[in-house]
mmCIF file of C-alpha atoms in Angstrom:
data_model
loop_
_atom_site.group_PDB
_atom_site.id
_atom_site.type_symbol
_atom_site.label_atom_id
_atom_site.label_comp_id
_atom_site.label_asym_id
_atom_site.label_seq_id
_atom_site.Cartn_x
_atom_site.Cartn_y
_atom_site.Cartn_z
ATOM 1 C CA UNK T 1 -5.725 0.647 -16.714
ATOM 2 C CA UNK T 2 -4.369 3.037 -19.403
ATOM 3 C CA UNK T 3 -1.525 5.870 -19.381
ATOM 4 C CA UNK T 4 -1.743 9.379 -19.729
ATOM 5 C CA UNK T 5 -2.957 8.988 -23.704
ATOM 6 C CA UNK T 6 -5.902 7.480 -22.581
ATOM 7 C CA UNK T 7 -8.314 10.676 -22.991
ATOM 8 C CA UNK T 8 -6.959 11.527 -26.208
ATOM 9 C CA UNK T 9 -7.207 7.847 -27.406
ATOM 10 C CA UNK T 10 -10.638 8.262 -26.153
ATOM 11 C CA UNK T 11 -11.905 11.239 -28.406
ATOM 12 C CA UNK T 12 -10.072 9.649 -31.441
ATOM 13 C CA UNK T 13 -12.143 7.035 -30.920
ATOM 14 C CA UNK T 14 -15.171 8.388 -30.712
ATOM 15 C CA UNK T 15 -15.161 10.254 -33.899
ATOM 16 C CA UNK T 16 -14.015 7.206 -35.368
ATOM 17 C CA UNK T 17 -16.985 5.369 -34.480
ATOM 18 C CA UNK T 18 -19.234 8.099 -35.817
ATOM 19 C CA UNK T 19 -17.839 8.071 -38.827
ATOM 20 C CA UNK T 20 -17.966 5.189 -38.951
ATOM 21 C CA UNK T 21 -21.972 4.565 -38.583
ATOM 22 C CA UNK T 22 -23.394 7.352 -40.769
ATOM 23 C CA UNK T 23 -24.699 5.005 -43.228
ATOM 24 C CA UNK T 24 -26.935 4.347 -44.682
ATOM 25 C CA UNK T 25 -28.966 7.379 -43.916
ATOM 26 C CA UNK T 26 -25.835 10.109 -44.661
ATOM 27 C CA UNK T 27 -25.244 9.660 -48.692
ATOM 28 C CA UNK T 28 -22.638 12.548 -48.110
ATOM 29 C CA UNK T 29 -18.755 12.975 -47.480
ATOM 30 C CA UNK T 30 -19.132 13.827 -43.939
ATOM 31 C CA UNK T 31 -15.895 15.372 -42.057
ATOM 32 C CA UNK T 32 -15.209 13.917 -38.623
ATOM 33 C CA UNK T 33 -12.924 16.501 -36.630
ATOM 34 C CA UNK T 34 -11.571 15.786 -32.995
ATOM 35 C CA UNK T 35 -11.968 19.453 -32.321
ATOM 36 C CA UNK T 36 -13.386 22.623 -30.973
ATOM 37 C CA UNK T 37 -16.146 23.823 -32.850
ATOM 38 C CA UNK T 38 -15.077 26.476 -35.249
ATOM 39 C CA UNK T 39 -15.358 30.142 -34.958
ATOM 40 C CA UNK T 40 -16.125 29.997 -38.531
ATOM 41 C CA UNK T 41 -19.019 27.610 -39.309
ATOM 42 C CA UNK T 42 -18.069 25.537 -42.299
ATOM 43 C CA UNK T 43 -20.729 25.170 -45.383
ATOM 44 C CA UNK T 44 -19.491 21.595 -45.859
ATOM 45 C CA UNK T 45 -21.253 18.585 -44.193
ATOM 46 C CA UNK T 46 -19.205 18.393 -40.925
ATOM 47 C CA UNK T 47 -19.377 17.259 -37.089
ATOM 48 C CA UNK T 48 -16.869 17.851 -34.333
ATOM 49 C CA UNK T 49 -16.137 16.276 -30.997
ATOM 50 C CA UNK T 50 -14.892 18.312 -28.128
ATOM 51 C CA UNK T 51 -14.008 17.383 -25.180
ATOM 52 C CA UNK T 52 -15.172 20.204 -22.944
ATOM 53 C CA UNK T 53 -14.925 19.408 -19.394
ATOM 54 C CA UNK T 54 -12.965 15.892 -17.330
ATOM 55 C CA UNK T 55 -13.989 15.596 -14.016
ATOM 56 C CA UNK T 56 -13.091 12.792 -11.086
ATOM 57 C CA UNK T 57 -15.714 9.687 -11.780
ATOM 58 C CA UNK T 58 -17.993 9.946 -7.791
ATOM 59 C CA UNK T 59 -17.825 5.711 -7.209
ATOM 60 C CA UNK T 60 -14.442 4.972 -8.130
ATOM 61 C CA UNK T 61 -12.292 7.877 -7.304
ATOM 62 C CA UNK T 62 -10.682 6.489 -3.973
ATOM 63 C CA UNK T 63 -10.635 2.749 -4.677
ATOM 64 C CA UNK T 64 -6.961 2.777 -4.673
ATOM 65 C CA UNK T 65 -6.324 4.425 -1.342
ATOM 66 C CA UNK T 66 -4.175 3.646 0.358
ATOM 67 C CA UNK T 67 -1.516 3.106 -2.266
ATOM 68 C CA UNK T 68 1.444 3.251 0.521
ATOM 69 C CA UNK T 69 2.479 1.725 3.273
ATOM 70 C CA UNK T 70 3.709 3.502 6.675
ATOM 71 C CA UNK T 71 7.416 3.798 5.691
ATOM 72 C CA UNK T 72 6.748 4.832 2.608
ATOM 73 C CA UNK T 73 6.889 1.885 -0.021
ATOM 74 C CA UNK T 74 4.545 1.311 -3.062
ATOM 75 C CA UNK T 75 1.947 -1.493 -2.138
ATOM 76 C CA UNK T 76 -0.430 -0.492 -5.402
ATOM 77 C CA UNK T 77 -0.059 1.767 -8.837
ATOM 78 C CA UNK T 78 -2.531 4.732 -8.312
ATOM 79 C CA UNK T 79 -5.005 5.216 -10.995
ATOM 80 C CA UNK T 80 -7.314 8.458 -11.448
ATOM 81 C CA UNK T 81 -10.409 7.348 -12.074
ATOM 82 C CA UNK T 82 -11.941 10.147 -14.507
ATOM 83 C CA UNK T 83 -15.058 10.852 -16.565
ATOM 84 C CA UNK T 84 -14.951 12.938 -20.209
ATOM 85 C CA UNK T 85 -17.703 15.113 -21.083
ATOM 86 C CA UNK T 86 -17.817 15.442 -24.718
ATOM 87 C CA UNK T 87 -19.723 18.115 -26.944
ATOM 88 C CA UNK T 88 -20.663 16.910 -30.574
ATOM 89 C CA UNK T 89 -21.523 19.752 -33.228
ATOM 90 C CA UNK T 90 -22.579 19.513 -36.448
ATOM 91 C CA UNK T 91 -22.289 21.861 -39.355
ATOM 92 C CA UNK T 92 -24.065 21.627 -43.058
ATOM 93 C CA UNK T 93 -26.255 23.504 -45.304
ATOM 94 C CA UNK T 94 -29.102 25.304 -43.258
ATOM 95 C CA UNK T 95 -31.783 24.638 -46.386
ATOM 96 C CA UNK T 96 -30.554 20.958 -46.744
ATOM 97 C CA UNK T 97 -30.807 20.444 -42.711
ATOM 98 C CA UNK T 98 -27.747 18.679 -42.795
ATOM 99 C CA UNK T 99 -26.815 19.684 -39.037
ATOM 100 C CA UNK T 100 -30.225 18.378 -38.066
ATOM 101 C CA UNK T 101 -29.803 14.973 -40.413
ATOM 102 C CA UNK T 102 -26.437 14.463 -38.969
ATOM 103 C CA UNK T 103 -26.759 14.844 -34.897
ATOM 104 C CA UNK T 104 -29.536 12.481 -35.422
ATOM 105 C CA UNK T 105 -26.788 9.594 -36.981
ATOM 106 C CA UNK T 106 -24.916 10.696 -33.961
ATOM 107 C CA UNK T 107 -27.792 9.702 -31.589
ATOM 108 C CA UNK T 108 -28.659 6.936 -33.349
ATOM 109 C CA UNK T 109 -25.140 5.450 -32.669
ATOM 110 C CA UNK T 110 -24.404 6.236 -29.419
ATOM 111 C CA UNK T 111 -27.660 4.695 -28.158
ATOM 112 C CA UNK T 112 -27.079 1.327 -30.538
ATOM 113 C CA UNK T 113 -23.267 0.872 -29.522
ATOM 114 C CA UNK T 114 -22.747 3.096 -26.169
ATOM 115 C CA UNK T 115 -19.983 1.107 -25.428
ATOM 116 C CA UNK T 116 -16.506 1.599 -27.252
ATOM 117 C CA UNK T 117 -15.473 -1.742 -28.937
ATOM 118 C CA UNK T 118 -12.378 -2.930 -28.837
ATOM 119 C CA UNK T 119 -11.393 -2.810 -32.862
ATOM 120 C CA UNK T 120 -12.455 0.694 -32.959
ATOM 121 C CA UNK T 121 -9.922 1.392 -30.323
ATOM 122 C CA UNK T 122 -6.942 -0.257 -32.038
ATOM 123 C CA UNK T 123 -7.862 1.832 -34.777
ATOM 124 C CA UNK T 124 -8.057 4.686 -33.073
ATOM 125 C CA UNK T 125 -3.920 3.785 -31.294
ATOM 126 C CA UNK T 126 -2.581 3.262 -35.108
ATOM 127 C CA UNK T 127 -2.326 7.102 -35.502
ATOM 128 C CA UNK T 128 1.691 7.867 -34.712
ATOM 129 C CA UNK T 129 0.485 10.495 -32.036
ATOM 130 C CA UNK T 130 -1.087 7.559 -30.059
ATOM 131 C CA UNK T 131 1.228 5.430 -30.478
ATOM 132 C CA UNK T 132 2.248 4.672 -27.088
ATOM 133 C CA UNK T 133 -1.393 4.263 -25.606
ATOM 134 C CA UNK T 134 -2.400 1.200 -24.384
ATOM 135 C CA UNK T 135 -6.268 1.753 -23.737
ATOM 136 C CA UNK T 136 -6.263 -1.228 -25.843
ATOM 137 C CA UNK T 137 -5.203 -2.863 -22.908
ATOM 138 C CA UNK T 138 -7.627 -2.003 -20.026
ATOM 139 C CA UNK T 139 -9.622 -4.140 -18.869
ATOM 140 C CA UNK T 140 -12.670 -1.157 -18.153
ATOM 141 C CA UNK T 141 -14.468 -0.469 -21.227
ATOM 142 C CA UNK T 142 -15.718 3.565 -22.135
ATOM 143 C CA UNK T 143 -19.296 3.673 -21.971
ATOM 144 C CA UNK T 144 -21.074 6.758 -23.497
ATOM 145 C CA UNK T 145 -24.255 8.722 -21.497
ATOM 146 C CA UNK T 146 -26.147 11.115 -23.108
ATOM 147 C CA UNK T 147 -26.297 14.443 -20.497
ATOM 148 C CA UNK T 148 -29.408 16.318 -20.263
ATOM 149 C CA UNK T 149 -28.556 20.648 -20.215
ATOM 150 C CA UNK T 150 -31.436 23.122 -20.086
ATOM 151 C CA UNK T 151 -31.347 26.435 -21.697
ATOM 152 C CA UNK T 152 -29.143 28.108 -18.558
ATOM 153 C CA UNK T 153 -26.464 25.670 -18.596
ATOM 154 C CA UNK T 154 -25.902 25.271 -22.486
ATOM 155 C CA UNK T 155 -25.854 29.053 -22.827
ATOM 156 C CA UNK T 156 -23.175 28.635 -20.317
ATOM 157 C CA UNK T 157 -21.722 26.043 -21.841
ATOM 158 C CA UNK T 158 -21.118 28.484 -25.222
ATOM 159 C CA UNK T 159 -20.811 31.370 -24.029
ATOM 160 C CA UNK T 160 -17.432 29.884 -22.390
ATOM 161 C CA UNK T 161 -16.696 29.346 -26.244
ATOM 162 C CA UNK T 162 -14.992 32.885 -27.259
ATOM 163 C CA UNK T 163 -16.558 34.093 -30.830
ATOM 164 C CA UNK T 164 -18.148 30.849 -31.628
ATOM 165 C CA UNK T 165 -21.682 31.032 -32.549
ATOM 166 C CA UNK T 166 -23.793 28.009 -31.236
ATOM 167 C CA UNK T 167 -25.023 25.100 -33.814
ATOM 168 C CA UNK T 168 -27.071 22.473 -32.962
ATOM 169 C CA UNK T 169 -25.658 20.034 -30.535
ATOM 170 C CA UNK T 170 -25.325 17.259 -28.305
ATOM 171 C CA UNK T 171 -23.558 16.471 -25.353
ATOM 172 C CA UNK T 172 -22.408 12.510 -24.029
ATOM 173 C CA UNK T 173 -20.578 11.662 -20.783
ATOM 174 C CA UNK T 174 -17.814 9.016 -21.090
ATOM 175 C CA UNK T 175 -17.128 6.981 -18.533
ATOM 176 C CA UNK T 176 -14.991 5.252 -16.967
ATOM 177 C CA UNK T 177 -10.952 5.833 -18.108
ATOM 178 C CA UNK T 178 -8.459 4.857 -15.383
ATOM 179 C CA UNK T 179 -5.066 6.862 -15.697
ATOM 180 C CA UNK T 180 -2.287 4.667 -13.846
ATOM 181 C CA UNK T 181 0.690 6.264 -12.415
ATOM 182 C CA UNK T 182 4.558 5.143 -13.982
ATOM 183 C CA UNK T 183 6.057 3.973 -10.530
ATOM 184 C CA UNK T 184 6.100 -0.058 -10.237
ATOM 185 C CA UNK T 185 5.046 -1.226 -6.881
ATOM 186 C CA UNK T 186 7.545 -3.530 -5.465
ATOM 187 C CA UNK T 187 6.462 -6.751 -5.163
ATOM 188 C CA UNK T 188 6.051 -8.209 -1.379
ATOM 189 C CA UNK T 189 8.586 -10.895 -0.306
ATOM 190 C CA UNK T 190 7.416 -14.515 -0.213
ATOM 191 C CA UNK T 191 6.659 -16.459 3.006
ATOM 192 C CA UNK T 192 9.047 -19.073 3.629
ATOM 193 C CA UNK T 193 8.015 -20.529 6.989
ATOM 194 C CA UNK T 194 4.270 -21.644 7.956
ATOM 195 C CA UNK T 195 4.042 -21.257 11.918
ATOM 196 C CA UNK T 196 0.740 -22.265 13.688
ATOM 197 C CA UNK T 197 0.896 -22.300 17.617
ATOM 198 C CA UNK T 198 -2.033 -23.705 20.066
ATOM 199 C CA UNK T 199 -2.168 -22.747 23.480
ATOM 200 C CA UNK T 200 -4.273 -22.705 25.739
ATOM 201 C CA UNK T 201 -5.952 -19.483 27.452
ATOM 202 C CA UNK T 202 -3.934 -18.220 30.030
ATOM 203 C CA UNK T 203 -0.893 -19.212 28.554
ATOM 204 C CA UNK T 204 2.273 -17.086 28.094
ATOM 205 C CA UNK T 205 1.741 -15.092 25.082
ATOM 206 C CA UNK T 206 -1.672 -16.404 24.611
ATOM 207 C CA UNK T 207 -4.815 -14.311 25.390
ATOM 208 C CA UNK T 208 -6.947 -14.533 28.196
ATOM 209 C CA UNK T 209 -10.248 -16.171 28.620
ATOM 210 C CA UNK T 210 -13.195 -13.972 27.665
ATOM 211 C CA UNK T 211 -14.811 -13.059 30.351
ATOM 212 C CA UNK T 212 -12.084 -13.454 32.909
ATOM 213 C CA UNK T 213 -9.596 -10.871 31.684
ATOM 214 C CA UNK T 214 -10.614 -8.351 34.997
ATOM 215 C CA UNK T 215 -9.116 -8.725 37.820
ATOM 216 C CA UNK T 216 -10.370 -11.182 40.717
ATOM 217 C CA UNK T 217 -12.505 -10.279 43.788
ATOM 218 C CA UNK T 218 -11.268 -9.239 46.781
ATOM 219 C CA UNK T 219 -12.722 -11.348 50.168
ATOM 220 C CA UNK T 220 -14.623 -8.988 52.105
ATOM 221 C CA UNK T 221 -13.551 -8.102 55.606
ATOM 222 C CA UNK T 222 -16.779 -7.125 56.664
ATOM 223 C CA UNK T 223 -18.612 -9.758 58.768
ATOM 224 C CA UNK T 224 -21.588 -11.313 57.714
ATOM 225 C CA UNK T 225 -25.102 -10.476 58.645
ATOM 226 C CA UNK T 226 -28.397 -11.759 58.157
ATOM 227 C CA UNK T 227 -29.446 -15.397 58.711
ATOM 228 C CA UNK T 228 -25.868 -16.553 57.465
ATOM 229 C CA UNK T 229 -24.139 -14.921 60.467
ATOM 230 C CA UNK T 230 -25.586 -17.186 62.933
ATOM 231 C CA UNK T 231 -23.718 -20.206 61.253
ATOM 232 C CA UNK T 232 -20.560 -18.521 60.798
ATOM 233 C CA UNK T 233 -17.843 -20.529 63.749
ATOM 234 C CA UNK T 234 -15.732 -17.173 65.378
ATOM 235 C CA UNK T 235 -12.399 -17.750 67.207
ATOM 236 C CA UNK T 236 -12.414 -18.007 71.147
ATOM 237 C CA UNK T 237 -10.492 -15.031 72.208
ATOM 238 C CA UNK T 238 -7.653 -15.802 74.558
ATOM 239 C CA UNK T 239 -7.901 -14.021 78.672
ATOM 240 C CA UNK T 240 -11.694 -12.831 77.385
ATOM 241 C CA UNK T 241 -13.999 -13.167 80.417
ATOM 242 C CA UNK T 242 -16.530 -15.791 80.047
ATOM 243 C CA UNK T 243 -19.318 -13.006 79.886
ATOM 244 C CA UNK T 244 -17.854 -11.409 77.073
ATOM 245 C CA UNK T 245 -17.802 -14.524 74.837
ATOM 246 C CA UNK T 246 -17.363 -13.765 70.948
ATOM 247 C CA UNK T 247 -21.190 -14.610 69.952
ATOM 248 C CA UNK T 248 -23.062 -12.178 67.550
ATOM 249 C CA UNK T 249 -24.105 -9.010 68.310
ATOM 250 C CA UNK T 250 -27.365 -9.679 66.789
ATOM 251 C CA UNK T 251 -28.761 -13.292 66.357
ATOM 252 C CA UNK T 252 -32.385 -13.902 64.768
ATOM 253 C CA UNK T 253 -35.133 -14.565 66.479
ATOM 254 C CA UNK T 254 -34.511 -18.726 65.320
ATOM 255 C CA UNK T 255 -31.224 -18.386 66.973
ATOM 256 C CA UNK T 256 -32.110 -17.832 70.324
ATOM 257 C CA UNK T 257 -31.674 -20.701 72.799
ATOM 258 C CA UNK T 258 -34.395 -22.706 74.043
ATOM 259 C CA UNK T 259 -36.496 -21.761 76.794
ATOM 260 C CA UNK T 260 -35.044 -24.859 78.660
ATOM 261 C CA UNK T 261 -32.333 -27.186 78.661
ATOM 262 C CA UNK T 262 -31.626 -30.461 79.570
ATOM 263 C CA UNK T 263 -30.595 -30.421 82.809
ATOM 264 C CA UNK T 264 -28.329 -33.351 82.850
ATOM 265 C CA UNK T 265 -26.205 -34.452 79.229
ATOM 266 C CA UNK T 266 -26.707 -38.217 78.579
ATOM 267 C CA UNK T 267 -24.291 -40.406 80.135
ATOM 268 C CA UNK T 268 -23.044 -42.040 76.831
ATOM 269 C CA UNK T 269 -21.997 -38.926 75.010
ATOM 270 C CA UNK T 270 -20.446 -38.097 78.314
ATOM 271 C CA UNK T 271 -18.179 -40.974 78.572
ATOM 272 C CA UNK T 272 -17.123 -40.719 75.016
ATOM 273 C CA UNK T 273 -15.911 -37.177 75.324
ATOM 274 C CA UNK T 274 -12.771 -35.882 77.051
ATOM 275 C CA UNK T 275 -13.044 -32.671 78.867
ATOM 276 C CA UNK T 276 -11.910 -30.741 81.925
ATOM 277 C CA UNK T 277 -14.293 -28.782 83.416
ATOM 278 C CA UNK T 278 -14.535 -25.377 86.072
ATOM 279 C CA UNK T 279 -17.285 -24.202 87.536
ATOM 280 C CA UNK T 280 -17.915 -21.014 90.057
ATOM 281 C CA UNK T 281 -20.810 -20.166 91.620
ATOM 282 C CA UNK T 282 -22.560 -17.606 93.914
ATOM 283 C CA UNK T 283 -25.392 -18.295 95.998
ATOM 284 C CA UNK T 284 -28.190 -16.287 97.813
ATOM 285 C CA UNK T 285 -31.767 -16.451 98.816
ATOM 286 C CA UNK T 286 -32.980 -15.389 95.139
ATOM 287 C CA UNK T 287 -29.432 -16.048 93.685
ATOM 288 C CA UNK T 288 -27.659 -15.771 89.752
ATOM 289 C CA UNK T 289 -24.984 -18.649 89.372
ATOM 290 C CA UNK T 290 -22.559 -17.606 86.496
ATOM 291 C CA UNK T 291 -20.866 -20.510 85.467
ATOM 292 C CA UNK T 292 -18.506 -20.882 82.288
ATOM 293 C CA UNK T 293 -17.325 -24.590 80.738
ATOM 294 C CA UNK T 294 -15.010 -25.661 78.203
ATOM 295 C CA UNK T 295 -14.890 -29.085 76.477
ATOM 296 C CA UNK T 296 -13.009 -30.488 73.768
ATOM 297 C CA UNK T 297 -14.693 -32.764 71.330
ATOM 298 C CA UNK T 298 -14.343 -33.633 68.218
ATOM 299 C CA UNK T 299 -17.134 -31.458 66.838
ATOM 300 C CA UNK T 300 -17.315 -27.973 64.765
ATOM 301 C CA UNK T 301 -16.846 -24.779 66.650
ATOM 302 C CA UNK T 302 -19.733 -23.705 67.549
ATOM 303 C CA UNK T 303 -21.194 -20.972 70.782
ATOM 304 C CA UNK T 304 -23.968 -21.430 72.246
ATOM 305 C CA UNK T 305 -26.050 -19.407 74.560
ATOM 306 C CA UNK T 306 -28.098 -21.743 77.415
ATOM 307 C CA UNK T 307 -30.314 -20.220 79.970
ATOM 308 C CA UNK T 308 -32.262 -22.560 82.698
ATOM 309 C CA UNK T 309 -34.486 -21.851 84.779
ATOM 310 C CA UNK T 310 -34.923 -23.982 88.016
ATOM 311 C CA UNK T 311 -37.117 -23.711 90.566
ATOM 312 C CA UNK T 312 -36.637 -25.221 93.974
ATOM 313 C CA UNK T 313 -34.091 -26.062 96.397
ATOM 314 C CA UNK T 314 -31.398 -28.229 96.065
ATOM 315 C CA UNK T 315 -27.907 -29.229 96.354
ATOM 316 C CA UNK T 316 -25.587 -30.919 93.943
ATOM 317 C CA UNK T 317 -22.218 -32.449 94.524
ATOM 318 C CA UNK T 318 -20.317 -34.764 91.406
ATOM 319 C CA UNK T 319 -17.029 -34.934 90.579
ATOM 320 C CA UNK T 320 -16.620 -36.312 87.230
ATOM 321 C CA UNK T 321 -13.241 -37.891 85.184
ATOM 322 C CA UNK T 322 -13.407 -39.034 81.662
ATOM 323 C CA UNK T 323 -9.961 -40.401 79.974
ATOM 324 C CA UNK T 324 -8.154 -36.969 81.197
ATOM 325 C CA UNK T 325 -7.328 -35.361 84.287
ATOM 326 C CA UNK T 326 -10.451 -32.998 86.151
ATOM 327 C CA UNK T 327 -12.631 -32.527 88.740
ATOM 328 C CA UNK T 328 -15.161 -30.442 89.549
ATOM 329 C CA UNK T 329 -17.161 -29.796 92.489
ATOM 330 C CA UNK T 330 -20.119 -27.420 93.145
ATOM 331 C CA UNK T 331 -22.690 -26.478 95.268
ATOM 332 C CA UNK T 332 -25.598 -24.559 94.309
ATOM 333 C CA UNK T 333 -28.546 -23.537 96.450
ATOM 334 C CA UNK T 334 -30.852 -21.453 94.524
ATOM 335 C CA UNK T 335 -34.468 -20.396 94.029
ATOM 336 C CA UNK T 336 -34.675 -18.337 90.649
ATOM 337 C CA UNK T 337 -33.325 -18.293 87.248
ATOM 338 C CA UNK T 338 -29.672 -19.911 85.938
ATOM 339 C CA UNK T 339 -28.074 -18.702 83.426
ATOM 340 C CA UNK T 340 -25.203 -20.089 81.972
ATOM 341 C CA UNK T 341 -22.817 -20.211 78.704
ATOM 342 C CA UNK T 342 -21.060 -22.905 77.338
ATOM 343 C CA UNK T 343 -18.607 -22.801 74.442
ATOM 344 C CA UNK T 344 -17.505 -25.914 73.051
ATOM 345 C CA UNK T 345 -14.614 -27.029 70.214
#
């Protein structure tokens, strides 16, 4: 980095290496001039170096943005980043070809050393009106490219030069000179303290799982359907008539009951369970006996649909007691079908 000297420190420079390197094919006192070319042309061996034109260098022009916080305060020194385009004359005797002899030095040197050293630049800062550069100083070093211009654009080039008639020339891009900006940034505070926390996720103030941040599903209220319905246990409603027990509306074609039951439940399971049963019954010459029981077990909740069909005549009286209180007693003369539903718990 460099201050605002920096492009004339540059130009000094420059001529100070050309001068510098005319030997041994220049066995004349050649003039070196920092300056425009002449309206006049001089008849003595000379060669000036203009710089014509600085522009913003493309690759390095917004490296230091940004150079501010939000509230204002300096985190980093700007610096321009800028390239110098630099037009080198020459001027001599026309019969001699000294302009000719002399850009081609200029050529020569450029390509050998396109980079400007370091002693040439100290050289360059010992004249008093450079005495406060500090080129010397940057880390970047000036490298010199020679820039091709056809006919159009150096015609342009001169006729942008009021009353000076064109000489043979040359034309060299320098890049890259940073121009820092005065303000100091201030310098951040120091970190005292060292504070790691581990929690888990889930944790106050920690984040959530991935994955799990949405929020949770929502049961359905819907009842099931398909084969998983017939499994699903529902509630006996209270008062409900035993015709209009809470079985599914539909039930696959697995589900339905068998074609016929057991008439008679084996007597072990019988005296190991506790119930109380009702019965009712209606009978005719082709007759339909409705009958509805209850048990409690200690079994699943589960419905179950049971039709029987009998044929015959016959008549059945039982009253039956296991560890409980109830008795039953029916009669049932029938020829035909029995249907009947039993809902145990």
């Amino acid at each position: 980095m460099s201050n605002a000297l920096a492009i004339a420190h540059v130009t000094q420079a420059l001529a100070l290496l050309i001068e510098a390197n005319l030997q041994p094919e220049i066995d004349m006192a050649v003039k070196v001039e920092p300056r425009k070319p002449p309206a006049d042309p001089p008849t003595e061996p000379t060669i000036t170096v203009f710089p014509y034109q600085v522009t913003p260098n493309t690759s390095q022009r917004n490296n230091d943005l940004p150079t501010r916080s939000s509230d204002g305060t300096l985190l980093k020194r700007p610096a321009a980043a800028l390239d110098v385009h630099f037009l080198i004359s020459a001027y001599g005797e026309e019969s001699e070809l000294v302009g000719q002899r002399l850009i081609g030095s200029v050529v020569r040197t450029l390509h050998e050393i396109p980079v400007l050293p370091a002693d040439v630049i100290e050289l360059a800062g010992e004249r008093p009106y450079l005495a406060g550069s500090d080129l010397a100083e940057a880390v970047q070093r000036v490298r010199f490219t020679p820039t091709v211009m056809d006919i159009d654009e150096t015609s342009k080039l001169w006729g942008m030069l009021h009353q000076t008639p064109y000489t043979l020339s040359v034309v060299y891009q320098a890049a890259l000179i940073f121009i820092e900006g005065r303000e100091v940034p201030q310098p951040p505070r120091p970190v005292e303290r060292h504070t790691v926390r581990v929690a888990p996720f889930g944790a106050p103030g920690a984040p959530e799982r991935p994955g799990m941040s949405g929020p949770s599903p929502e049961p359905s209220s819907e009842p099931p359907s398909g084969p998983a319905a017939a499994d699903t246990p529902e509630a006996e409603v209270p008062g409900a008539s035993p015709d209009e027990s809470d079985t599914p509306k539909k039930a696959p074609a697995k589900a339905d009951a068998p074609t016929k039951a057991p008439a008679k439940r084996s007597a072990k399971k019988a005296a190991s369970s506790s119930r109380t049963t009702g019965g009712s019954g209606t009978t005719g010459g082709s007759g339909t006996t409705g009958g509805s029981r209850t048990s409690g077990e200690s079994r699943s909740p589960r419905t179950r649909k049971r039709a029987q069909s009998d044929s015959g005549t016959g008549t059945d009286t039982g009253t039956d007691s296991d560890s409980g209180t109830g008795t039953g007693t029916g009669t049932s003369t029938s020829t035909g079908t029995s249907t009947g539903s039993d809902t145990e718990s």
